[in-house]
């Protein structure tokens, strides 16, 4: 609801496993923006953390910012809610793959740690964290490009009007609704 003064900026779920090694005792599943239109991806806070490029983002729209990739997708779908199931299906499919990939990677990491190969174990986790972040952001950008033309056709005029001010304020490209054609257009 753009008339409210705040919205979800990020979400996380912490999976705590005290019986595991320090490197695997916590998996933090993080998501940019609204959890229903994002992808939770794994982060291992001890010794790894987030890739620095995921920190990019400011108050104004930045097409290179990972956070803004998800925020823009959310704003497109907010204006054309009929597209939410399409976005959620693609995001959910990717997230399910991340969960399976993380489980396999964590098992292999545990084996490497038990064998005294800590550097290899951390490299494996780093690859997972970096890769899932990159793939999540790439999907958000791809979905925005694919859904935006459909959003122009399916936009709810009241939502386009409601989001116009907040989008303009931060420089997000606008969808505009034409009363003459009963369709939204860029």
XYZ file of C-alpha atoms in Angstrom:
186
model
C 0.000 0.000 0.000
C 1.920 3.063 -1.214
C -0.074 5.365 1.078
C 1.708 3.839 4.076
C 5.024 5.275 5.154
C 6.900 1.968 5.195
C 7.165 -1.447 3.643
C 9.234 -4.587 4.016
C 12.827 -3.911 2.958
C 14.185 -7.406 3.546
C 13.419 -10.673 5.291
C 15.398 -13.466 6.892
C 14.976 -16.838 8.502
C 17.769 -18.201 10.690
C 18.245 -21.974 10.738
C 20.166 -22.780 13.932
C 21.896 -26.147 14.326
C 24.034 -26.202 17.494
C 25.207 -29.751 16.763
C 27.114 -28.644 13.642
C 30.530 -27.075 13.184
C 30.920 -23.305 13.584
C 30.826 -22.797 9.800
C 27.447 -24.575 9.527
C 25.855 -23.841 12.911
C 23.750 -21.046 11.344
C 22.310 -20.727 7.890
C 20.581 -17.393 7.418
C 18.114 -17.431 4.548
C 17.845 -13.827 3.339
C 15.511 -12.163 0.859
C 15.317 -8.659 -0.528
C 12.032 -6.799 -0.221
C 8.659 -8.424 0.163
C 9.072 -12.122 1.050
C 6.158 -13.098 -1.209
C 7.957 -11.653 -4.253
C 11.534 -12.578 -3.490
C 13.839 -15.552 -3.190
C 15.353 -16.700 0.077
C 19.000 -17.598 -0.451
C 21.528 -19.047 1.999
C 24.158 -17.029 3.829
C 26.650 -18.402 6.348
C 27.425 -15.540 8.748
C 30.460 -17.093 10.424
C 33.545 -16.551 8.265
C 31.609 -15.682 5.063
C 28.744 -13.197 5.203
C 27.211 -11.557 2.169
C 28.994 -10.703 -1.069
C 29.820 -6.956 -1.054
C 27.855 -6.283 -4.272
C 24.626 -7.157 -2.445
C 25.137 -4.065 -0.270
C 24.586 -1.766 -3.247
C 21.401 0.242 -2.894
C 20.277 3.663 -1.844
C 17.075 5.631 -1.464
C 16.862 6.374 -5.211
C 16.315 3.732 -7.855
C 19.530 2.194 -9.175
C 19.188 -0.373 -11.965
C 22.468 -1.975 -10.854
C 21.341 -2.490 -7.263
C 20.307 -6.043 -6.314
C 17.839 -4.663 -3.767
C 16.224 -2.413 -6.363
C 15.906 -5.381 -8.764
C 13.480 -6.997 -6.333
C 11.814 -3.744 -5.319
C 11.113 -2.867 -8.954
C 9.638 -6.324 -9.580
C 7.441 -5.900 -6.506
C 6.227 -2.493 -7.685
C 5.408 -3.795 -11.183
C 3.391 -6.662 -9.696
C 1.719 -4.344 -7.168
C 0.295 -2.379 -10.100
C -0.854 -5.532 -11.914
C -1.659 -8.035 -9.148
C -2.829 -10.659 -11.657
C 0.872 -11.231 -12.410
C 1.721 -12.248 -8.830
C 1.180 -16.001 -9.426
C 3.479 -15.914 -12.465
C 6.248 -14.222 -10.494
C 5.744 -16.402 -7.419
C 5.939 -19.605 -9.450
C 9.300 -18.690 -10.978
C 10.687 -17.376 -7.682
C 9.450 -20.428 -5.765
C 10.999 -22.809 -8.266
C 14.382 -21.115 -7.923
C 14.142 -21.039 -4.138
C 13.318 -24.768 -3.981
C 16.426 -25.407 -6.048
C 18.466 -23.296 -3.636
C 17.246 -25.345 -0.669
C 18.278 -28.606 -2.338
C 21.599 -27.153 -3.468
C 22.320 -25.794 0.023
C 21.621 -29.190 1.604
C 24.042 -30.918 -0.785
C 26.667 -28.208 -0.324
C 26.365 -28.301 3.464
C 26.815 -32.096 3.458
C 29.941 -31.786 1.313
C 31.201 -28.897 3.469
C 30.788 -31.019 6.606
C 32.796 -33.833 4.980
C 35.565 -31.420 3.999
C 35.670 -29.936 7.487
C 35.865 -33.386 9.061
C 38.777 -34.160 6.745
C 40.600 -31.003 7.886
C 40.118 -29.227 4.533
C 38.650 -26.001 5.925
C 39.794 -23.709 3.098
C 38.074 -25.933 0.529
C 34.949 -26.107 2.696
C 34.745 -22.310 2.988
C 35.366 -21.930 -0.753
C 32.462 -24.285 -1.427
C 30.142 -22.261 0.809
C 31.384 -18.976 -0.714
C 30.561 -20.288 -4.185
C 27.065 -21.244 -3.042
C 26.393 -17.862 -1.409
C 27.705 -15.892 -4.386
C 25.990 -18.072 -6.968
C 22.566 -18.081 -5.315
C 22.703 -14.307 -4.863
C 23.615 -13.778 -8.512
C 20.916 -16.150 -9.780
C 18.239 -14.630 -7.538
C 18.997 -11.104 -8.748
C 19.181 -12.257 -12.375
C 15.739 -13.839 -12.065
C 14.242 -10.687 -10.526
C 15.615 -8.622 -13.397
C 14.444 -11.112 -16.025
C 10.957 -11.327 -14.520
C 10.667 -7.541 -14.456
C 11.592 -7.323 -18.139
C 9.180 -10.131 -19.040
C 6.282 -8.997 -16.849
C 6.423 -5.250 -17.383
C 4.775 -5.327 -20.841
C 2.036 -7.565 -19.448
C 1.689 -5.241 -16.452
C 1.021 -2.402 -18.856
C -1.955 -4.372 -20.202
C -3.167 -5.788 -16.857
C -2.532 -2.813 -14.587
C -5.225 -1.807 -12.129
C -5.698 1.933 -12.703
C -6.100 2.726 -9.000
C -2.842 0.911 -8.217
C -0.980 2.689 -11.019
C -2.239 5.997 -9.650
C -1.359 5.039 -6.078
C 2.170 3.984 -7.009
C 2.895 6.894 -9.382
C 3.991 9.308 -6.627
C 6.186 6.861 -4.670
C 7.763 5.592 -7.904
C 8.406 9.081 -9.215
C 9.851 10.163 -5.859
C 12.617 7.534 -6.033
C 13.048 7.427 -9.822
C 11.437 4.044 -10.569
C 10.232 3.894 -14.198
C 6.483 4.496 -14.236
C 3.553 2.582 -15.629
C 0.845 5.014 -16.721
C -2.757 4.210 -17.412
C -4.563 5.655 -20.384
C -8.280 6.332 -19.886
C -8.722 6.344 -23.684
C -7.526 2.784 -24.285
C -8.356 1.288 -20.856
C -4.850 -0.107 -20.736
C -1.707 0.885 -18.942
C 1.344 1.937 -20.901
C 4.907 3.037 -20.178
